[in-house]
mmCIF file of C-alpha atoms in Angstrom:
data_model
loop_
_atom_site.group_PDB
_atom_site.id
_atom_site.type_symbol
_atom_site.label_atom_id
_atom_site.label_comp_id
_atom_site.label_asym_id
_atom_site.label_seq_id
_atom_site.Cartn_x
_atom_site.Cartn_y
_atom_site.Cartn_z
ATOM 1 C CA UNK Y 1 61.326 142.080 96.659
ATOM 2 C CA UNK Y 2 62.548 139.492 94.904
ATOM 3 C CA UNK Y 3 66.429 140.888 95.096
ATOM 4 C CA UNK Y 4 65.634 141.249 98.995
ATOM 5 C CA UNK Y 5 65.036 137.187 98.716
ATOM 6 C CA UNK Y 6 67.701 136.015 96.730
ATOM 7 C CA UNK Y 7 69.971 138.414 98.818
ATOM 8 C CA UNK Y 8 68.522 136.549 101.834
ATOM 9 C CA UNK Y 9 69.151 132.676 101.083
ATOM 10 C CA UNK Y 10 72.487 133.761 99.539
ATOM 11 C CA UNK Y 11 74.232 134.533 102.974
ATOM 12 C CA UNK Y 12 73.262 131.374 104.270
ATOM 13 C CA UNK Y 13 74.431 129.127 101.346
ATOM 14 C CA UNK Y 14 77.900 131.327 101.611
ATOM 15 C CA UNK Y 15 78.048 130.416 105.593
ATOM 16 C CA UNK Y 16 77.554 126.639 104.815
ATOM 17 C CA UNK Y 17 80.037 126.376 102.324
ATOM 18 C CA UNK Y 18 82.433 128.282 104.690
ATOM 19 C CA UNK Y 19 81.031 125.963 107.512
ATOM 20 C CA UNK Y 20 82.289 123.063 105.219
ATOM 21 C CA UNK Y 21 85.617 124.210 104.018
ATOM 22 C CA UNK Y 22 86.553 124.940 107.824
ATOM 23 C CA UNK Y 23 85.577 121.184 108.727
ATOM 24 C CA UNK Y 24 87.401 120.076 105.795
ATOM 25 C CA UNK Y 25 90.278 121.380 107.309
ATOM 26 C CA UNK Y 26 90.322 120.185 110.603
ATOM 27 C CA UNK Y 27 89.519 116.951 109.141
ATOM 28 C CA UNK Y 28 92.549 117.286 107.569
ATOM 29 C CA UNK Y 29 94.705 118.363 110.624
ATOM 30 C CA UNK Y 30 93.535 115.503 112.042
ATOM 31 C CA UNK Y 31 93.829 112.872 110.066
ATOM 32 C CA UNK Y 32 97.278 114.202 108.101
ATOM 33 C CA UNK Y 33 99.625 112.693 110.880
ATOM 34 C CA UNK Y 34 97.859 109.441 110.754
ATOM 35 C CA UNK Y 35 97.824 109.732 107.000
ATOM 36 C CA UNK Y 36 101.517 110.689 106.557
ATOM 37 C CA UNK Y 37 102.531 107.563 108.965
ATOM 38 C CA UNK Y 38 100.652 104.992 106.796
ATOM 39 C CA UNK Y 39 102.304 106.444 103.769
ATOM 40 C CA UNK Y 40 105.896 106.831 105.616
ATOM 41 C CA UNK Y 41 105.642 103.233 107.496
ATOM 42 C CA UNK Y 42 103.405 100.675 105.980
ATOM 43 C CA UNK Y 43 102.816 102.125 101.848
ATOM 44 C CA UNK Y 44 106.475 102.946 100.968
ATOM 45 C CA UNK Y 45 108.010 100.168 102.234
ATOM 46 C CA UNK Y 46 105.929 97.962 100.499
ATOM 47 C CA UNK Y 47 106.634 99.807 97.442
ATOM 48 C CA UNK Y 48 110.042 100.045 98.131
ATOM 49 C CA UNK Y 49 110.622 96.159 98.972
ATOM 50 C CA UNK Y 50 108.331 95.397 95.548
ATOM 51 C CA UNK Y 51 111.233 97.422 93.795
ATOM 52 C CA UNK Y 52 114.177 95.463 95.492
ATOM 53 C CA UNK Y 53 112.345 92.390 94.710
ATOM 54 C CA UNK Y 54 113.534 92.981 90.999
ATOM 55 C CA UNK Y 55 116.915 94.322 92.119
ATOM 56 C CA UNK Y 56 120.369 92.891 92.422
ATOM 57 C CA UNK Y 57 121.747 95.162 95.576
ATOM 58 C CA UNK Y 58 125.318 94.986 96.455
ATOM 59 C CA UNK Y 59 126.424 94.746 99.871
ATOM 60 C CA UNK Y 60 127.436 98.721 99.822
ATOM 61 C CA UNK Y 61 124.945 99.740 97.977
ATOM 62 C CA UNK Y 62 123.947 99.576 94.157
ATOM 63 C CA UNK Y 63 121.237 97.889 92.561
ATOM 64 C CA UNK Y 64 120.943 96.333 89.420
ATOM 65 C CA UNK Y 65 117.519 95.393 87.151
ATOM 66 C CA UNK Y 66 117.410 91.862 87.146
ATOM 67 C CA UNK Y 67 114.014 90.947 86.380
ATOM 68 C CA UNK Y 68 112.089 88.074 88.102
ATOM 69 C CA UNK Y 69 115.732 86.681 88.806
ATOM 70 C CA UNK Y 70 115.299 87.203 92.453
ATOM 71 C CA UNK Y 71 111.593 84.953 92.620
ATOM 72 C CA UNK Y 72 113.407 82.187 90.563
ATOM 73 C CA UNK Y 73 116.050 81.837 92.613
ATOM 74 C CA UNK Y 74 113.675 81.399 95.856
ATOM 75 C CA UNK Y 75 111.182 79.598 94.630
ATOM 76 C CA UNK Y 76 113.858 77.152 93.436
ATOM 77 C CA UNK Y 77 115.209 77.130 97.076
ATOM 78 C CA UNK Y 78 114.286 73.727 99.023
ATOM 79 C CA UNK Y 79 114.321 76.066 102.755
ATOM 80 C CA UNK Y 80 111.073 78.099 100.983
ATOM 81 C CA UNK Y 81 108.625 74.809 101.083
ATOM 82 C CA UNK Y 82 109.239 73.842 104.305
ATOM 83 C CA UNK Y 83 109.480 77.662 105.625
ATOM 84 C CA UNK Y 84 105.943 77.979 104.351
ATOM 85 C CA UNK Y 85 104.226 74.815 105.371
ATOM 86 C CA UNK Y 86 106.084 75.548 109.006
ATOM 87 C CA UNK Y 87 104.926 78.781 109.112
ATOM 88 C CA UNK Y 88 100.769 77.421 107.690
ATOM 89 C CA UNK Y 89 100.910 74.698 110.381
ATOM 90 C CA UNK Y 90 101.881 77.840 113.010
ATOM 91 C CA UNK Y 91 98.766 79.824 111.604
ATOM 92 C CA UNK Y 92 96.318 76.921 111.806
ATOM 93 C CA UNK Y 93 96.924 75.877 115.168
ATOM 94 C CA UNK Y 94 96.858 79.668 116.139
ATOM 95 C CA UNK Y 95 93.295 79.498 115.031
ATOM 96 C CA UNK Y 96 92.393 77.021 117.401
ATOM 97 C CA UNK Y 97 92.612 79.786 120.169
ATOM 98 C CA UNK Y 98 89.845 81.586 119.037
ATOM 99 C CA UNK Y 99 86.931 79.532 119.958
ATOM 100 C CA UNK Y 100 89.086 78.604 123.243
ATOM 101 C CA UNK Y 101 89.303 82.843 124.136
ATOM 102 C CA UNK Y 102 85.488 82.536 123.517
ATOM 103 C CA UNK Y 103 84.601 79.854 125.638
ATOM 104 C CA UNK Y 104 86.932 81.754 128.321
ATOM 105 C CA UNK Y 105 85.579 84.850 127.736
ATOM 106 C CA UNK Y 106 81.825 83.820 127.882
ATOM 107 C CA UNK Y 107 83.214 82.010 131.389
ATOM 108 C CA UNK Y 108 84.325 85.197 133.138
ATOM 109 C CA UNK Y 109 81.699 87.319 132.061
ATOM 110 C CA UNK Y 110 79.220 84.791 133.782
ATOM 111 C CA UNK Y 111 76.590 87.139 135.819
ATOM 112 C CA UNK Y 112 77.692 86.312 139.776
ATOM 113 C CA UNK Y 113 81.422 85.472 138.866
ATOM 114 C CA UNK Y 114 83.195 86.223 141.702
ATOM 115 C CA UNK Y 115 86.978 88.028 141.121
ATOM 116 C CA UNK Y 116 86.341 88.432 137.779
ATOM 117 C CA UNK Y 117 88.828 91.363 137.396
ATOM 118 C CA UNK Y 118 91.222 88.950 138.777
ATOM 119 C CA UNK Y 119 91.033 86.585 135.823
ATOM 120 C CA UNK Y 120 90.848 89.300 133.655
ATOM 121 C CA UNK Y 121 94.266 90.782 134.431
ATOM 122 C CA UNK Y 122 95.660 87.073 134.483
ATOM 123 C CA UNK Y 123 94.261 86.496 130.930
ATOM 124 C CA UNK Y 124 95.420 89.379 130.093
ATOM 125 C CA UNK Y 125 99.146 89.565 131.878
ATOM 126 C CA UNK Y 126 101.154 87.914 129.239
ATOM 127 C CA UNK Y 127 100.256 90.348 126.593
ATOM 128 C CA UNK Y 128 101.675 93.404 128.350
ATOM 129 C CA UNK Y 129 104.533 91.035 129.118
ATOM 130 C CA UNK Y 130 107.735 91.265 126.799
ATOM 131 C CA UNK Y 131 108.116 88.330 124.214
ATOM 132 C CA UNK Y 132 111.761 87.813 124.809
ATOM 133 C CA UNK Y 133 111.002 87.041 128.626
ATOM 134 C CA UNK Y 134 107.742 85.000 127.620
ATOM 135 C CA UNK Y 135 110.175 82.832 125.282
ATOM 136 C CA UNK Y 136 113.030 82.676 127.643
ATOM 137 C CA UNK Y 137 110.893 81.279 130.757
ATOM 138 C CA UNK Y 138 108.863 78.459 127.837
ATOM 139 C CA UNK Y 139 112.704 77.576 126.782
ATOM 140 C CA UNK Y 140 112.941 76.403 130.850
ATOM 141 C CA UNK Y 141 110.087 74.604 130.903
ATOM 142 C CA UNK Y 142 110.450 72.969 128.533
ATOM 143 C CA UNK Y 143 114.143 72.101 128.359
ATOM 144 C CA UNK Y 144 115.279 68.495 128.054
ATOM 145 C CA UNK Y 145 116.898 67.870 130.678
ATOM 146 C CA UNK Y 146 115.316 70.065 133.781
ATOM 147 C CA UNK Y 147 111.831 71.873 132.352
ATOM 148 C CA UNK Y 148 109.123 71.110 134.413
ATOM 149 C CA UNK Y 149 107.198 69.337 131.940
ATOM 150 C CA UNK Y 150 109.629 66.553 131.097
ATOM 151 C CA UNK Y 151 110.263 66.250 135.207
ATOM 152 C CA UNK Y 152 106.583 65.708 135.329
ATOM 153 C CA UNK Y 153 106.561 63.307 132.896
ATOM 154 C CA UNK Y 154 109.479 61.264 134.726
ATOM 155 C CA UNK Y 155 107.787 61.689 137.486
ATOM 156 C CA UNK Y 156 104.732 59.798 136.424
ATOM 157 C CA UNK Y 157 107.394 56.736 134.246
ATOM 158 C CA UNK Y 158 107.084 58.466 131.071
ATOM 159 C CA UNK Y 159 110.353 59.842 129.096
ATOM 160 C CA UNK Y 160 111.254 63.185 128.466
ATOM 161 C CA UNK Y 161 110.441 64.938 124.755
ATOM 162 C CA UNK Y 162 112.953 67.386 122.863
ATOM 163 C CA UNK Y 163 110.244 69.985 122.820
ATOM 164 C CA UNK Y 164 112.574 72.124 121.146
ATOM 165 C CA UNK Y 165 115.025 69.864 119.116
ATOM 166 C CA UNK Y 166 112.050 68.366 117.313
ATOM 167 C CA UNK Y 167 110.440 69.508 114.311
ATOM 168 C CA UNK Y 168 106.923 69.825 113.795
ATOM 169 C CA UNK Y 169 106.897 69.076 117.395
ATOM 170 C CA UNK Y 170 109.095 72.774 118.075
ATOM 171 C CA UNK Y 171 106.337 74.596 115.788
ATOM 172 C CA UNK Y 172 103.065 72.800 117.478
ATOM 173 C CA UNK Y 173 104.380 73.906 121.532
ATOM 174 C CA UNK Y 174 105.892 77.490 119.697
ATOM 175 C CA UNK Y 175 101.997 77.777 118.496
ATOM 176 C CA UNK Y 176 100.774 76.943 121.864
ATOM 177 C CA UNK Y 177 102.982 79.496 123.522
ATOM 178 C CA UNK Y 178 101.580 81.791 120.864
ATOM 179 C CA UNK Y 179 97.935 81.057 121.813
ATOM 180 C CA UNK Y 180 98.969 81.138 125.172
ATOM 181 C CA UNK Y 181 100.017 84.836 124.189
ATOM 182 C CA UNK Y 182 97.694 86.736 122.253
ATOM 183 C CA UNK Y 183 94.587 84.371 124.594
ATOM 184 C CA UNK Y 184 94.297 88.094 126.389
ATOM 185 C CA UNK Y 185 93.801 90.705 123.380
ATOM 186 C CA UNK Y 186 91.370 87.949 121.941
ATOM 187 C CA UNK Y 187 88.947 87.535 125.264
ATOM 188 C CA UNK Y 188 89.239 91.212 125.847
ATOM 189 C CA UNK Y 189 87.787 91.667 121.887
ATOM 190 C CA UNK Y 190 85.006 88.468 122.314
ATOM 191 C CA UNK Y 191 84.141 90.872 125.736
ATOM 192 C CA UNK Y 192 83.330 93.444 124.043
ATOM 193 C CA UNK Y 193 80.939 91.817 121.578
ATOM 194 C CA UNK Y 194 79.386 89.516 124.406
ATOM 195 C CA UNK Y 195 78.531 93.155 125.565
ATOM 196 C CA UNK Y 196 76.371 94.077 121.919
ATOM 197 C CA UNK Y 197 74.629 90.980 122.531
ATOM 198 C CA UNK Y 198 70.745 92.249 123.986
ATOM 199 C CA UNK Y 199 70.094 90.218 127.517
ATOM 200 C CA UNK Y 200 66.020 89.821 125.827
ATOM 201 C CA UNK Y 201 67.751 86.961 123.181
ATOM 202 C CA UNK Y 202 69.221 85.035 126.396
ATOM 203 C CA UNK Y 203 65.970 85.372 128.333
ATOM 204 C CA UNK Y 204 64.013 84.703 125.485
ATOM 205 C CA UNK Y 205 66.341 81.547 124.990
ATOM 206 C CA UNK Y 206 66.036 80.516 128.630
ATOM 207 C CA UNK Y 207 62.549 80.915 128.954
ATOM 208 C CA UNK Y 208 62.380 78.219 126.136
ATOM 209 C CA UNK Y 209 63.927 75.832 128.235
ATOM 210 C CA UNK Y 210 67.706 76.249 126.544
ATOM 211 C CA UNK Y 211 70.107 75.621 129.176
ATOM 212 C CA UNK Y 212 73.981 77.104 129.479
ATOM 213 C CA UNK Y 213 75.027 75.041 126.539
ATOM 214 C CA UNK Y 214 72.375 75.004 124.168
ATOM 215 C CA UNK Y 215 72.415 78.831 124.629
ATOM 216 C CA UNK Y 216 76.037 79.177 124.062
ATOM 217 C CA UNK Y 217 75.813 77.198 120.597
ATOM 218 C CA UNK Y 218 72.167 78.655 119.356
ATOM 219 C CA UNK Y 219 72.344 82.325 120.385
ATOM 220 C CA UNK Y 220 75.956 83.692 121.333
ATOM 221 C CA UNK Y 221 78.184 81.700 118.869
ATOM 222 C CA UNK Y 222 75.997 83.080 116.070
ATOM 223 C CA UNK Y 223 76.066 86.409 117.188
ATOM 224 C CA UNK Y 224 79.551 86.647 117.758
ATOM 225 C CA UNK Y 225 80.500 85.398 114.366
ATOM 226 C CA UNK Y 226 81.099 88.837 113.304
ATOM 227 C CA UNK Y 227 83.433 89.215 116.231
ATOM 228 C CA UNK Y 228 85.066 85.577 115.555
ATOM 229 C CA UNK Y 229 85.642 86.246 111.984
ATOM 230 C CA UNK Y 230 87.242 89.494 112.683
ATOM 231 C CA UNK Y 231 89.553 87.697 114.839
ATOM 232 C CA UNK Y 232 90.751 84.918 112.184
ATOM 233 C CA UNK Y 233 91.181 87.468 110.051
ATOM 234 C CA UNK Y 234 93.796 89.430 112.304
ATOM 235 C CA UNK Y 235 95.260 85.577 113.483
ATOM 236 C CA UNK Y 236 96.151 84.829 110.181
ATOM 237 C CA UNK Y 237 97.787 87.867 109.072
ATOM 238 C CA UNK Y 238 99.620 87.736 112.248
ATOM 239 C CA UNK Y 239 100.804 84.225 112.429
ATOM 240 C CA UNK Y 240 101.811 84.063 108.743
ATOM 241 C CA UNK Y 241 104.703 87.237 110.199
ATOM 242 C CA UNK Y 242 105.793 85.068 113.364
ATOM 243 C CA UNK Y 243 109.251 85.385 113.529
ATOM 244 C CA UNK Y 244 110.163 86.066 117.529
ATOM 245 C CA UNK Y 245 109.401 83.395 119.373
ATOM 246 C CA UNK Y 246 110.435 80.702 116.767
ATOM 247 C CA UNK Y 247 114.041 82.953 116.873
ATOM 248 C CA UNK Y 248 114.096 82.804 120.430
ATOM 249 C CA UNK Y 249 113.048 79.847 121.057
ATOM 250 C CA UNK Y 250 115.023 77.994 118.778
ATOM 251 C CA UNK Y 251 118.388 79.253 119.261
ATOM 252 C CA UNK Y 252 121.192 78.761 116.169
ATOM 253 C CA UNK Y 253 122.943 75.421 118.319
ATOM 254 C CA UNK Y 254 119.540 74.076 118.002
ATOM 255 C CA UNK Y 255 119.309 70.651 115.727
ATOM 256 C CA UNK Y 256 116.310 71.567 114.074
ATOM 257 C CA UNK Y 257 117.043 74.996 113.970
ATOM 258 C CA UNK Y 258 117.208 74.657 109.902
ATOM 259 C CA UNK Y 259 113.833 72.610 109.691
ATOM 260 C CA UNK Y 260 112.315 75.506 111.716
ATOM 261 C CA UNK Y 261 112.303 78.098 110.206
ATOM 262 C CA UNK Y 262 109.132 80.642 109.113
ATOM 263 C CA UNK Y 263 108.558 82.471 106.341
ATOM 264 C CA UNK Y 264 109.835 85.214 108.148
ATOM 265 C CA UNK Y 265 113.039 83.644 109.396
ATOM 266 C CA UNK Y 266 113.500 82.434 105.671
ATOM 267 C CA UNK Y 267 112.917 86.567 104.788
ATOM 268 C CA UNK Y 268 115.813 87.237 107.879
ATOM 269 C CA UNK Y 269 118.426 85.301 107.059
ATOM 270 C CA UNK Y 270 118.561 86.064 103.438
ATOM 271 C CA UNK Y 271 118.260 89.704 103.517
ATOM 272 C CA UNK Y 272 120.417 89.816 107.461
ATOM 273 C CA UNK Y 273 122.636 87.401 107.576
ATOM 274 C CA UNK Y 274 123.612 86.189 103.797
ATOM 275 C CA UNK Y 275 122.875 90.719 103.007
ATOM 276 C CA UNK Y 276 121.042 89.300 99.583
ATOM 277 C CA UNK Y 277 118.478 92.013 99.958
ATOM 278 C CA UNK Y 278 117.235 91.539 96.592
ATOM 279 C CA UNK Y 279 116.017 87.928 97.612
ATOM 280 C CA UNK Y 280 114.771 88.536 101.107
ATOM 281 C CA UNK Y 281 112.804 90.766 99.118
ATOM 282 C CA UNK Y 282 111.129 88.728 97.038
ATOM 283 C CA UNK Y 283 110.606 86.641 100.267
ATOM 284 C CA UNK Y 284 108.539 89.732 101.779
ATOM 285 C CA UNK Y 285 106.488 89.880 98.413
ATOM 286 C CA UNK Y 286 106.019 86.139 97.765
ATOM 287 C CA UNK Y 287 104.886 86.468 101.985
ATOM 288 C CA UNK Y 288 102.506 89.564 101.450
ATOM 289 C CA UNK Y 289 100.774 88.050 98.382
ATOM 290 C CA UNK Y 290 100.058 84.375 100.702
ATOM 291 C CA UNK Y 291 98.549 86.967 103.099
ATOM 292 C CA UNK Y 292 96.149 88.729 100.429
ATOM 293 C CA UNK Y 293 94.978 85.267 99.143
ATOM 294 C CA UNK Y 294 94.260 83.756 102.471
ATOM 295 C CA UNK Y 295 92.140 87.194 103.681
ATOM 296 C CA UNK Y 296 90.337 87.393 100.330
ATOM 297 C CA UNK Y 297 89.268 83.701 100.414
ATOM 298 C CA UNK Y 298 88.427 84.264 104.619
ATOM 299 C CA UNK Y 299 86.238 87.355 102.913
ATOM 300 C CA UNK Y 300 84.767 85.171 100.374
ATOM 301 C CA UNK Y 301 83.943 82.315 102.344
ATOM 302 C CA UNK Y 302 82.802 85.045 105.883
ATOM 303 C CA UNK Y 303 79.407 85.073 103.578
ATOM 304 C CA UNK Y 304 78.211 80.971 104.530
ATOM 305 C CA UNK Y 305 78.580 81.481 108.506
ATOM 306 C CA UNK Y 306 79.094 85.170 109.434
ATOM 307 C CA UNK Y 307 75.721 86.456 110.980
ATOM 308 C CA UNK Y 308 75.630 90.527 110.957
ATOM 309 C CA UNK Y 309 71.971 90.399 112.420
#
């Protein structure tokens, strides 16, 4: 009788663990091509470029140990300050488009808005659009001598401003143009948590006499600081890699071409133009550990004002 039992709950066990090795491997199958493009795309490069960061590589070929050669020779470079404070001042005014995509996005999503999948696609147009015709049609408006902006400003007595030919001034309207790009991707994301927040919280908040403002600050900031901090996160480690728009933008005849550079740009011309791979290397490595500070200290600090409940 007992044999009979054992014989019993045996045949079950064995289906379940077949049950489980099958799902294993269609787990696999699934997540293998994923798996072998983060290895092939994002992991060996990095390991790769870590490697040519100590390396000396000729300009056929050939590499050569040279030690922490490569980091002394860029950190003693005068370009790599004002690269990185260029490409800081880009991030931090990118960060100012965050609460402005909220503010939009809580806007369109008003109940009773009328064309509200109008202003969606309009918010959301320049992100499908191409960069290179984004920057070419900002480089006409704001040209010196016939953008729109500086013919307004004549227009009205005041002069004209070298946008472009400026520094500081280049990176602040580069940032804008930058907000004014990713503004779509970030509503679309505040959207979706506007839609987790429960409609009882914003009656509850009415019926307590909070009007459109006081409920914006008290009930759907706070719960959309999950959302928010998700989206500095992403801003940062996206705006500390700008590259294309400052290159287009700011074309090689430019005056303040040099001052104007990003981190990136710094990491381009060394390793494309001057082919000293070893240092644009050490560039990408000096760039990717920036990146891991500022996200761990956005982590650390997402524990004072990040509301989860």
């Amino acid at each position: 009788m007992t044999r009979q039992l054992r014989g019993r709950n045996a045949a079950p066990r064995r289906s379940a663990a077949q049950l489980s090795r099958g799902r294993a491997w269609w787990a696999l199958l699934f997540i293998g091509p994923a798996g072998l493009g983060l290895v092939v795309f994002y992991l060996w490069p990095i390991i790769r470029g870590i490697y040519l960061s100590f390396q000396d590589v000729g300009p056929f070929g050939g590499e050569t140990f040279v030690g922490i050669d490569n980091f002394v020779e860029v950190f003693s470079e005068p370009d790599l300050g004002r690269a990185l404070l260029n490409t800081l001042l880009y991030a931090v005014i990118c960060l100012i488009g965050i609460p402005v995509a909220m503010i939009v996005a809580v806007l369109i999503n008003t109940k009773g808005l009328k064309g509200r999948s109008l202003f969606r696609v309009l918010f959301f147009l320049p992100v499908v659009t191409m960069p290179v015709a984004v920057a070419l049609v900002w480089r006409l408006l704001l040209n010196v001598d016939y953008g729109v902006l500086n013919l307004s400003l004549r227009a009205i007595g005041l002069p004209g401003v070298a946008w472009l030919s400026t520094p500081v001034v280049n990176m602040v309207v580069i940032a804008i143009v930058g907000i004014w790009m990713g503004l779509g991707t970030q509503i679309i994301i505040f959207t979706a948590g506007l839609q987790g927040i429960p409609d009882t919280l914003i009656e509850a908040a009415e019926l307590d006499g909070a009007g459109p403002v006081r409920r914006f600050v008290s009930v759907i900031v706070p719960l959309l600081s999950p959302t928010t901090f998700l989206l500095s996160v992403l801003s940062v480690i996206a705006s500390m890699q700008v590259f294309d728009l400052i290159f287009l933008m700011i074309d090689p005849n430019n005056p303040a071409q040099s001052q104007s550079q990003s981190l990136v740009s710094l990491f381009y011309t060394r390793g494309f133009l001057q082919h000293d791979l070893g240092a644009a290397a050490a560039i990408a490595c000096v760039l990717l550990a920036i990146i891991l500070v500022l996200s761990a200290i956005q982590f650390r600090l997402q524990r004072r004002w990040v509301h989860y409940e």
